[in-house]
Amino acid sequence: MHKLYSNKKVIFSLMAPGLFVFAAAILAPILLSVYYGFTDYSGIGKSSFIGLDNYKTLFQDSVFWTALRNSLLLAIGFICIQHPLAMLTAIKLDQLQGKAEGLFRCIFFIPNVISVAVIAYLWKFIYNPNFGLVAKILKNLGFTGQLNLLGSGNAIWSVLVVLIWHGFGWGMLIYYTGVKNIDPVMYEAASIDGANGRDIFFHITLPLMKPVIQVNVTMAVIAALKQMETVYLLTAGGPGNETQFMASYLYKQAFQSYKYGYGNSISVMFIVICLISTVALNRIFAERGE
Amino acid sequence: MRSLSYGFIQGALDGFSKDGKLYGLARNTDVMAFYYNKSMFEKYGVKVPETYDDLLAAVNTFKAAGVIPVSMDGSDKWPLSIYINALYQQYNGSSSSKEIREAVKTGDYSNEAWTKSLDQLKKSIDAGIFQTGFETTDYATSMNLFTNGQAAMYYMGSWEMSMATNENIPEEIRNNIGVFNMPAVEGGKGTKTDLTAWNGGGHAVTANSKVKAEAIKLLNYMYQPENWSKLCWEKGVCMSAQNFSQYLTGKETALQLEFVDKVNHATSISGVTFNDLGTNQFKTVSEDASVEFAIGQLTAKDFTDKLAGAMKK
């Protein structure tokens, strides 16, 4: 058996399918994207090589920077709002025990399994100033006047609320797994030594969750950068281009403005930014380690 | 010309011809107008606006009563662009179609009708003409505001005349829908017979199609008046781009007859509106700009500058 696995031909033939899928489904499209990013291809018809023109336009395109800002805002929202809440919920759930634990675990995960299209329309209606849930509640509380939650200035925050709410269950579940893996003996030993809840959290739970936090935060940042469907269905990037995210903006340029070449250049920048973020995150977490 | 015996309305084939050659056939006539709820108008003592100032007065009346004056589908953006086009026609008169085409092509938006139309739109929005959040209200939601009786008027196209026969809409609303054109503005050269209408949708045949001869035969058959033109009207699908007055069944709804009447008495039509007269990029830029202007992110000058720049790229 050992001989079989160290035979180079065997190793290669076992790895080949995976490598092939990677090359065909990921590497090749990226290379094609890089190529198209250097052209003025509209999606149909002829295209000509225009060198770095698309990238020059991109750096001066205020909507691209808005989209990047929004993606980063979402990443910050995930890390600073969604994850702390998810972690505290996971810890509380762990302490709950019994049937309640299973029940609440399900409840918190429900938004994650609802289709993105349903989520977008649900929240569109909730936010609607004329007949939406928020408007009706505010009216009952005596608030007169109309709050345009998806209007200019407010839209990005309303969108962030939806996105943070939607992904909550996923982050919580991963932290829950992390918490469950902590040996309860640690807690017992700590309380014998006179540690209170706060001390236990900061000196035992948090450090032992480090690998889980690392995975979760990395996934959150990538998910924030990749956001497209929910915002596309919720606001289509509007009003104006205020709630554009990188993926929804590149979709708009490539398929609605028929600037396929330009869309691809945005896509290449997008890949570069994702790679930089991943490397940066790995550095940050590696530094914290021993 | 063959097209005359098919009864195509004057100007219908302009959007399908270039340099005197015909490249396709127009399928429908679409008219953009204000649908209005007749019983609501009666209830609040509002008359069909003859002038734009009448419309603004109606806006005030409806707002005071807690009713949305005009439901606008801002999410799709093009209804706002068409609104601007319609105002332009009222300021500039019946030669607007040609002049708008020139403006888009050359990037010269110096005609003061542009600024006047944009200012009038801004003034209307500040007065509360559209529902709050109109810029992100989608097609279905904006239509529902009207068909549920929350809005007194609805700015949309003639293809929705089937609201009058749609049994999902409450009877007291669907039996009481009327329609009026963009009202005349003060000092403007346009009148209510200058329609914002175009002959959109259509069929063309590619030059290197393997079945080119057959395709042309099919189109010639389909567009014979007693085929497409008659059937689409009878089935309540839409108005064709041909004269179909001999096919009126006598069972038309009042709403349908109002549209037919408007089309038959039009003194000018806008043709394709400005947002669709340029490249795809121009369409995106001009429609985005229409919404951005409407929500106050752009000035009138920014708007025309953006449009001028969009064709130059």
mmCIF file of C-alpha atoms in Angstrom, chain A residues 64-290:
data_model
loop_
_atom_site.group_PDB
_atom_site.id
_atom_site.type_symbol
_atom_site.label_atom_id
_atom_site.label_comp_id
_atom_site.label_asym_id
_atom_site.label_seq_id
_atom_site.Cartn_x
_atom_site.Cartn_y
_atom_site.Cartn_z
ATOM 1 C CA PHE A 64 -15.567 51.883 -8.261
ATOM 2 C CA TRP A 65 -14.166 53.545 -5.134
ATOM 3 C CA THR A 66 -17.670 53.785 -3.657
ATOM 4 C CA ALA A 67 -18.120 50.087 -4.356
ATOM 5 C CA LEU A 68 -14.783 49.278 -2.710
ATOM 6 C CA ARG A 69 -15.692 51.441 0.270
ATOM 7 C CA ASN A 70 -19.018 49.650 0.608
ATOM 8 C CA SER A 71 -17.363 46.232 0.468
ATOM 9 C CA LEU A 72 -14.924 47.290 3.184
ATOM 10 C CA LEU A 73 -17.744 48.787 5.282
ATOM 11 C CA LEU A 74 -19.493 45.448 5.052
ATOM 12 C CA ALA A 75 -16.339 43.609 6.110
ATOM 13 C CA ILE A 76 -16.013 45.936 9.109
ATOM 14 C CA GLY A 77 -19.701 45.430 9.871
ATOM 15 C CA PHE A 78 -19.217 41.678 9.803
ATOM 16 C CA ILE A 79 -16.125 41.729 12.011
ATOM 17 C CA CYS A 80 -17.220 44.381 14.493
ATOM 18 C CA ILE A 81 -20.954 43.768 14.736
ATOM 19 C CA GLN A 82 -21.937 40.377 13.383
ATOM 20 C CA HIS A 83 -19.081 38.326 14.834
ATOM 21 C CA PRO A 84 -19.079 39.646 18.408
ATOM 22 C CA LEU A 85 -22.850 39.112 18.519
ATOM 23 C CA ALA A 86 -22.448 35.665 16.951
ATOM 24 C CA MET A 87 -19.764 34.686 19.447
ATOM 25 C CA LEU A 88 -21.753 35.872 22.474
ATOM 26 C CA THR A 89 -24.814 34.056 21.160
ATOM 27 C CA ALA A 90 -22.774 30.888 20.638
ATOM 28 C CA ILE A 91 -21.432 31.061 24.187
ATOM 29 C CA LYS A 92 -24.887 31.678 25.634
ATOM 30 C CA LEU A 93 -26.299 28.823 23.581
ATOM 31 C CA ASP A 94 -23.594 26.528 24.882
ATOM 32 C CA GLN A 95 -24.563 27.416 28.434
ATOM 33 C CA LEU A 96 -28.260 26.951 27.731
ATOM 34 C CA GLN A 97 -28.267 23.162 27.373
ATOM 35 C CA GLY A 98 -31.293 21.007 26.814
ATOM 36 C CA LYS A 99 -34.018 21.419 24.229
ATOM 37 C CA ALA A 100 -33.783 25.205 24.210
ATOM 38 C CA GLU A 101 -30.259 24.979 22.834
ATOM 39 C CA GLY A 102 -31.291 22.961 19.772
ATOM 40 C CA LEU A 103 -34.348 25.117 19.211
ATOM 41 C CA PHE A 104 -32.530 28.427 19.268
ATOM 42 C CA ARG A 105 -29.719 27.053 17.170
ATOM 43 C CA CYS A 106 -32.301 26.382 14.453
ATOM 44 C CA ILE A 107 -33.999 29.724 14.846
ATOM 45 C CA PHE A 108 -30.784 31.670 14.466
ATOM 46 C CA PHE A 109 -29.818 29.693 11.404
ATOM 47 C CA ILE A 110 -33.118 30.129 9.569
ATOM 48 C CA PRO A 111 -32.230 33.405 7.770
ATOM 49 C CA ASN A 112 -29.255 31.610 6.252
ATOM 50 C CA VAL A 113 -31.364 29.003 4.523
ATOM 51 C CA ILE A 114 -33.881 31.405 3.053
ATOM 52 C CA SER A 115 -33.178 32.177 -0.591
ATOM 53 C CA VAL A 116 -31.474 35.476 -1.334
ATOM 54 C CA ALA A 117 -34.333 36.551 -3.604
ATOM 55 C CA VAL A 118 -36.855 36.116 -0.814
ATOM 56 C CA ILE A 119 -34.627 37.974 1.665
ATOM 57 C CA ALA A 120 -34.218 40.908 -0.718
ATOM 58 C CA TYR A 121 -37.934 41.307 -1.369
ATOM 59 C CA LEU A 122 -38.827 40.707 2.255
ATOM 60 C CA TRP A 123 -36.596 43.555 3.375
ATOM 61 C CA LYS A 124 -37.661 45.777 0.480
ATOM 62 C CA PHE A 125 -41.177 45.544 1.793
ATOM 63 C CA ILE A 126 -40.101 45.962 5.416
ATOM 64 C CA TYR A 127 -38.243 49.145 4.480
ATOM 65 C CA ASN A 128 -40.946 50.558 2.195
ATOM 66 C CA PRO A 129 -41.901 54.031 3.498
ATOM 67 C CA ASN A 130 -45.496 53.716 2.314
ATOM 68 C CA PHE A 131 -46.643 50.363 3.589
ATOM 69 C CA GLY A 132 -43.600 48.718 5.153
ATOM 70 C CA LEU A 133 -43.314 47.147 8.596
ATOM 71 C CA VAL A 134 -40.818 49.701 9.899
ATOM 72 C CA ALA A 135 -42.989 52.583 8.717
ATOM 73 C CA LYS A 136 -46.084 51.126 10.354
ATOM 74 C CA ILE A 137 -44.309 50.502 13.659
ATOM 75 C CA LEU A 138 -42.925 54.029 13.700
ATOM 76 C CA LYS A 139 -46.366 55.422 12.910
ATOM 77 C CA ASN A 140 -47.847 53.512 15.826
ATOM 78 C CA LEU A 141 -45.132 54.915 18.064
ATOM 79 C CA GLY A 142 -46.292 58.369 17.046
ATOM 80 C CA PHE A 143 -43.584 59.189 14.522
ATOM 81 C CA THR A 144 -44.953 61.475 11.811
ATOM 82 C CA GLY A 145 -43.208 62.112 8.549
ATOM 83 C CA GLN A 146 -41.679 59.536 6.274
ATOM 84 C CA LEU A 147 -38.395 57.759 6.798
ATOM 85 C CA ASN A 148 -36.860 56.749 3.496
ATOM 86 C CA LEU A 149 -34.611 53.938 4.644
ATOM 87 C CA LEU A 150 -33.503 53.021 1.161
ATOM 88 C CA GLY A 151 -33.085 56.620 0.124
ATOM 89 C CA SER A 152 -29.981 58.632 -0.498
ATOM 90 C CA GLY A 153 -27.690 58.569 2.529
ATOM 91 C CA ASN A 154 -29.600 55.852 4.375
ATOM 92 C CA ALA A 155 -29.465 53.109 1.814
ATOM 93 C CA ILE A 156 -26.019 51.694 2.548
ATOM 94 C CA TRP A 157 -26.757 51.330 6.274
ATOM 95 C CA SER A 158 -30.092 49.638 5.576
ATOM 96 C CA VAL A 159 -28.353 47.261 3.180
ATOM 97 C CA LEU A 160 -25.668 46.483 5.771
ATOM 98 C CA VAL A 161 -28.368 45.597 8.312
ATOM 99 C CA VAL A 162 -29.888 43.090 5.879
ATOM 100 C CA LEU A 163 -26.521 41.530 5.026
ATOM 101 C CA ILE A 164 -25.391 41.278 8.642
ATOM 102 C CA TRP A 165 -28.725 39.728 9.628
ATOM 103 C CA HIS A 166 -28.615 37.272 6.761
ATOM 104 C CA GLY A 167 -25.158 35.840 7.460
ATOM 105 C CA PHE A 168 -25.528 35.775 11.238
ATOM 106 C CA GLY A 169 -26.461 32.103 11.566
ATOM 107 C CA TRP A 170 -23.450 30.902 9.621
ATOM 108 C CA GLY A 171 -20.937 32.785 11.758
ATOM 109 C CA MET A 172 -22.752 31.783 14.918
ATOM 110 C CA LEU A 173 -22.692 28.124 13.974
ATOM 111 C CA ILE A 174 -18.937 28.150 13.428
ATOM 112 C CA TYR A 175 -18.302 29.902 16.744
ATOM 113 C CA TYR A 176 -20.676 27.447 18.380
ATOM 114 C CA THR A 177 -18.550 24.571 17.119
ATOM 115 C CA GLY A 178 -15.483 26.335 18.489
ATOM 116 C CA VAL A 179 -17.059 26.872 21.890
ATOM 117 C CA LYS A 180 -18.240 23.294 22.081
ATOM 118 C CA ASN A 181 -14.675 22.133 21.556
ATOM 119 C CA ILE A 182 -13.441 23.829 24.701
ATOM 120 C CA ASP A 183 -12.957 21.290 27.461
ATOM 121 C CA PRO A 184 -15.346 22.188 30.340
ATOM 122 C CA VAL A 185 -12.548 21.195 32.729
ATOM 123 C CA MET A 186 -10.931 24.543 31.833
ATOM 124 C CA TYR A 187 -13.937 26.458 33.119
ATOM 125 C CA GLU A 188 -14.076 24.433 36.299
ATOM 126 C CA ALA A 189 -10.402 24.984 36.987
ATOM 127 C CA ALA A 190 -10.765 28.697 36.330
ATOM 128 C CA SER A 191 -13.739 29.159 38.645
ATOM 129 C CA ILE A 192 -11.912 27.223 41.351
ATOM 130 C CA ASP A 193 -9.113 29.729 40.954
ATOM 131 C CA GLY A 194 -11.656 32.508 41.515
ATOM 132 C CA ALA A 195 -12.108 33.793 37.971
ATOM 133 C CA ASN A 196 -15.384 35.586 37.145
ATOM 134 C CA GLY A 197 -17.311 35.405 33.842
ATOM 135 C CA ARG A 198 -15.416 38.255 32.248
ATOM 136 C CA ASP A 199 -12.024 36.799 33.084
ATOM 137 C CA ILE A 200 -13.070 33.394 31.810
ATOM 138 C CA PHE A 201 -14.213 34.928 28.536
ATOM 139 C CA PHE A 202 -11.084 36.948 27.857
ATOM 140 C CA HIS A 203 -8.490 34.559 29.200
ATOM 141 C CA ILE A 204 -9.872 31.116 28.378
ATOM 142 C CA THR A 205 -12.685 31.170 25.796
ATOM 143 C CA LEU A 206 -11.229 33.764 23.450
ATOM 144 C CA PRO A 207 -7.678 32.418 23.236
ATOM 145 C CA LEU A 208 -8.892 28.863 22.738
ATOM 146 C CA MET A 209 -11.179 30.049 19.930
ATOM 147 C CA LYS A 210 -8.353 31.690 18.022
ATOM 148 C CA PRO A 211 -8.257 29.212 15.113
ATOM 149 C CA VAL A 212 -12.039 29.413 14.764
ATOM 150 C CA ILE A 213 -11.966 33.192 14.835
ATOM 151 C CA GLN A 214 -9.271 33.210 12.186
ATOM 152 C CA VAL A 215 -11.316 31.025 9.833
ATOM 153 C CA ASN A 216 -14.495 32.926 10.450
ATOM 154 C CA VAL A 217 -13.005 36.372 9.998
ATOM 155 C CA THR A 218 -11.256 35.373 6.780
ATOM 156 C CA MET A 219 -14.485 33.932 5.420
ATOM 157 C CA ALA A 220 -16.386 37.048 6.457
ATOM 158 C CA VAL A 221 -13.978 39.388 4.694
ATOM 159 C CA ILE A 222 -14.103 37.337 1.508
ATOM 160 C CA ALA A 223 -17.901 37.118 1.704
ATOM 161 C CA ALA A 224 -18.088 40.884 2.187
ATOM 162 C CA LEU A 225 -15.927 41.483 -0.859
ATOM 163 C CA LYS A 226 -17.953 39.021 -2.922
ATOM 164 C CA GLN A 227 -21.386 40.422 -2.077
ATOM 165 C CA MET A 228 -23.549 40.747 -5.154
ATOM 166 C CA GLU A 229 -26.956 39.044 -5.249
ATOM 167 C CA THR A 230 -28.627 40.500 -2.196
ATOM 168 C CA VAL A 231 -27.706 44.093 -2.935
ATOM 169 C CA TYR A 232 -28.537 43.649 -6.635
ATOM 170 C CA LEU A 233 -32.041 42.484 -5.797
ATOM 171 C CA LEU A 234 -32.550 44.866 -2.912
ATOM 172 C CA THR A 235 -31.444 48.176 -4.402
ATOM 173 C CA ALA A 236 -29.740 47.324 -7.720
ATOM 174 C CA GLY A 237 -26.880 49.437 -6.446
ATOM 175 C CA GLY A 238 -29.139 52.449 -6.088
ATOM 176 C CA PRO A 239 -30.171 55.105 -5.371
ATOM 177 C CA GLY A 240 -27.793 56.427 -7.996
ATOM 178 C CA ASN A 241 -24.761 54.219 -7.404
ATOM 179 C CA GLU A 242 -24.607 54.540 -3.636
ATOM 180 C CA THR A 243 -24.975 50.913 -2.671
ATOM 181 C CA GLN A 244 -22.859 49.394 -5.409
ATOM 182 C CA PHE A 245 -20.570 46.599 -4.325
ATOM 183 C CA MET A 246 -17.651 45.483 -6.453
ATOM 184 C CA ALA A 247 -19.361 42.395 -7.840
ATOM 185 C CA SER A 248 -22.679 44.133 -8.573
ATOM 186 C CA TYR A 249 -20.845 47.050 -10.187
ATOM 187 C CA LEU A 250 -18.795 44.837 -12.446
ATOM 188 C CA TYR A 251 -21.995 43.026 -13.418
ATOM 189 C CA LYS A 252 -23.631 46.335 -14.299
ATOM 190 C CA GLN A 253 -20.697 47.466 -16.423
ATOM 191 C CA ALA A 254 -20.208 44.139 -18.162
ATOM 192 C CA PHE A 255 -23.797 43.182 -18.862
ATOM 193 C CA GLN A 256 -25.894 46.330 -18.745
ATOM 194 C CA SER A 257 -23.559 48.918 -20.182
ATOM 195 C CA TYR A 258 -22.107 46.302 -22.529
ATOM 196 C CA LYS A 259 -18.601 47.208 -21.456
ATOM 197 C CA TYR A 260 -17.408 43.663 -21.043
ATOM 198 C CA GLY A 261 -13.750 44.627 -21.223
ATOM 199 C CA TYR A 262 -14.128 47.254 -18.509
ATOM 200 C CA GLY A 263 -16.142 44.841 -16.355
ATOM 201 C CA ASN A 264 -13.308 42.355 -16.616
ATOM 202 C CA SER A 265 -10.749 44.926 -15.546
ATOM 203 C CA ILE A 266 -12.866 45.583 -12.446
ATOM 204 C CA SER A 267 -12.966 41.847 -11.932
ATOM 205 C CA VAL A 268 -9.171 41.594 -12.076
ATOM 206 C CA MET A 269 -8.808 44.407 -9.519
ATOM 207 C CA PHE A 270 -11.331 42.548 -7.421
ATOM 208 C CA ILE A 271 -9.221 39.371 -7.479
ATOM 209 C CA VAL A 272 -6.127 41.377 -6.569
ATOM 210 C CA ILE A 273 -7.928 42.996 -3.628
ATOM 211 C CA CYS A 274 -9.210 39.620 -2.408
ATOM 212 C CA LEU A 275 -5.705 38.138 -2.577
ATOM 213 C CA ILE A 276 -4.211 41.099 -0.722
ATOM 214 C CA SER A 277 -6.881 40.805 1.977
ATOM 215 C CA THR A 278 -6.287 37.092 2.437
ATOM 216 C CA VAL A 279 -2.524 37.521 2.703
ATOM 217 C CA ALA A 280 -2.956 40.444 5.126
ATOM 218 C CA LEU A 281 -5.351 38.462 7.296
ATOM 219 C CA ASN A 282 -3.015 35.481 7.394
ATOM 220 C CA ARG A 283 -0.165 37.775 8.452
ATOM 221 C CA ILE A 284 -2.259 39.357 11.195
ATOM 222 C CA PHE A 285 -3.287 36.038 12.615
ATOM 223 C CA ALA A 286 0.161 34.503 12.263
ATOM 224 C CA GLU A 287 1.670 37.417 14.195
ATOM 225 C CA ARG A 288 -0.758 36.947 17.036
ATOM 226 C CA GLY A 289 0.313 33.338 17.289
ATOM 227 C CA GLU A 290 3.443 32.067 18.974
#
